[in-house]
Tab-separated table of C-alpha atoms in Angstrom:
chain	number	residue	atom	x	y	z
A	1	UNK	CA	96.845	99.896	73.509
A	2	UNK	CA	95.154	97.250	70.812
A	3	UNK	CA	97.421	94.680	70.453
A	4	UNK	CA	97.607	92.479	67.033
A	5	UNK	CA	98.525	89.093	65.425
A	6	UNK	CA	101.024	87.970	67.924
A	7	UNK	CA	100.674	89.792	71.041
A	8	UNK	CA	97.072	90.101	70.749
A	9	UNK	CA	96.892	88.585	74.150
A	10	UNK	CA	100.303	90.618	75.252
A	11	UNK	CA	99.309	93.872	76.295
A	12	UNK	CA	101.463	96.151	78.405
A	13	UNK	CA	104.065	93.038	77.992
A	14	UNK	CA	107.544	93.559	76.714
A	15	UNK	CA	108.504	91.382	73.755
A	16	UNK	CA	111.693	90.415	73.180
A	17	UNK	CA	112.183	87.920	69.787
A	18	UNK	CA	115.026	85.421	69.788
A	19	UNK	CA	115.758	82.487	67.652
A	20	UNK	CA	112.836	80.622	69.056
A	21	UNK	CA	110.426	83.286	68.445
A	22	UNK	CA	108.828	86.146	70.186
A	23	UNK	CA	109.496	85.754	73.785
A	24	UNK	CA	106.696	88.045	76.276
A	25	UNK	CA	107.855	89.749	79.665
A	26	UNK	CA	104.736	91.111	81.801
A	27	UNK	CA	105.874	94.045	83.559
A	28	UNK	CA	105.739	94.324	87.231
A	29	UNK	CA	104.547	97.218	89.082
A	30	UNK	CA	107.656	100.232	89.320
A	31	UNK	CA	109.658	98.782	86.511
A	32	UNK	CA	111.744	100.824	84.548
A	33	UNK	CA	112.239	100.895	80.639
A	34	UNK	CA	114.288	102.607	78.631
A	35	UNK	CA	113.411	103.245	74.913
A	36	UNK	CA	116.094	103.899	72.726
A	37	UNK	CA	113.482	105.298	69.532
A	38	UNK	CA	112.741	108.490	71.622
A	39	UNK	CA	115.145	108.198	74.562
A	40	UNK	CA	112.565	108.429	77.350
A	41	UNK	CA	112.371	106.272	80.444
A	42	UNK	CA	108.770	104.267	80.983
A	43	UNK	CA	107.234	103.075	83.887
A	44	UNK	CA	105.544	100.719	84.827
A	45	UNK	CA	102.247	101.619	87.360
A	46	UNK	CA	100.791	98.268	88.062
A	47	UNK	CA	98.729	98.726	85.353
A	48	UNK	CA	100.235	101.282	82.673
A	49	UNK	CA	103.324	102.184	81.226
A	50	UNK	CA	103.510	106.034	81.855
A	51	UNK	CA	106.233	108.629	80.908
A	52	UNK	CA	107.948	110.349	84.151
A	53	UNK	CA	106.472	113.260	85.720
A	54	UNK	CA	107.579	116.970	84.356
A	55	UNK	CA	109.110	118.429	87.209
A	56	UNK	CA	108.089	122.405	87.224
A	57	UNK	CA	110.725	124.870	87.750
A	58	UNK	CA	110.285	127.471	90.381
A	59	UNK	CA	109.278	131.102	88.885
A	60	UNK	CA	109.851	134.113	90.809
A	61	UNK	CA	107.976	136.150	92.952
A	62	UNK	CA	107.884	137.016	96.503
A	63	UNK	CA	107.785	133.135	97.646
A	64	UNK	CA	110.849	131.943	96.448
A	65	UNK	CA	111.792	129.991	99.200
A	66	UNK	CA	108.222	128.323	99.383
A	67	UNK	CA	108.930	127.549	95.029
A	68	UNK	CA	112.305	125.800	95.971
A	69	UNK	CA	110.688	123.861	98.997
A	70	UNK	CA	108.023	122.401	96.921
A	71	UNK	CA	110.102	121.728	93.604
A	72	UNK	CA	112.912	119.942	95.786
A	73	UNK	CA	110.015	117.930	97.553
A	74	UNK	CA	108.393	116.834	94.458
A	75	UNK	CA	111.773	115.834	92.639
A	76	UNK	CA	112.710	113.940	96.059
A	77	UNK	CA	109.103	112.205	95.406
A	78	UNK	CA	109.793	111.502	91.785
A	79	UNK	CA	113.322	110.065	92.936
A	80	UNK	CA	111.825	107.806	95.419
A	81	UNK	CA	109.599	106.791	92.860
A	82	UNK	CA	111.733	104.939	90.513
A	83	UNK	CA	113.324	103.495	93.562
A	84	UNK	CA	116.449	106.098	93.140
A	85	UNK	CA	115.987	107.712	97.022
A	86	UNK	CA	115.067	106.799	100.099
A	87	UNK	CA	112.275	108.833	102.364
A	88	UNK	CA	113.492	109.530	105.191
């Protein structure tokens, strides 16, 4: 969020450092990253780098069906969201 030294003028880039130096990547809107320090997937909104949506599980109760409807439609969104499914 407040870049330093180097990629003061880098934020929201991806830095990469080979033998000529630190090399800078700007992000483009629905790319992925993985991070291998805490093993979550980024992306990339256009503007932000933001951690996936928490898809909720369906609790009982006397709409079950309605619960399962909603949770499938919202992990079909998610999917289509990092480009892994197709709307139909």
């Amino acid at each position: 969020d407040s870049p330093e030294d180097e990629w003061i003028d880098k934020p929201q880039n991806l830095a990469i450092f080979t033998e000529g130096g630190w090399r800078f990547v700007s992000p483009h809107n629905r790319m992925n990253f993985y991070c291998l320090s805490t093993g979550t997937i980024l992306c990339f909104d256009g503007s932000q780098w933001l951690l996936p949506q928490v898809i909720s599980e369906a609790i009982g109760g006397l709409t079950v069906d309605e619960e399962a409807r909603a949770v499938l439609a919202e992990l079909i969104q998610l999917l289509h969201g990092h480009g892994l499914a197709s709307l139909a």
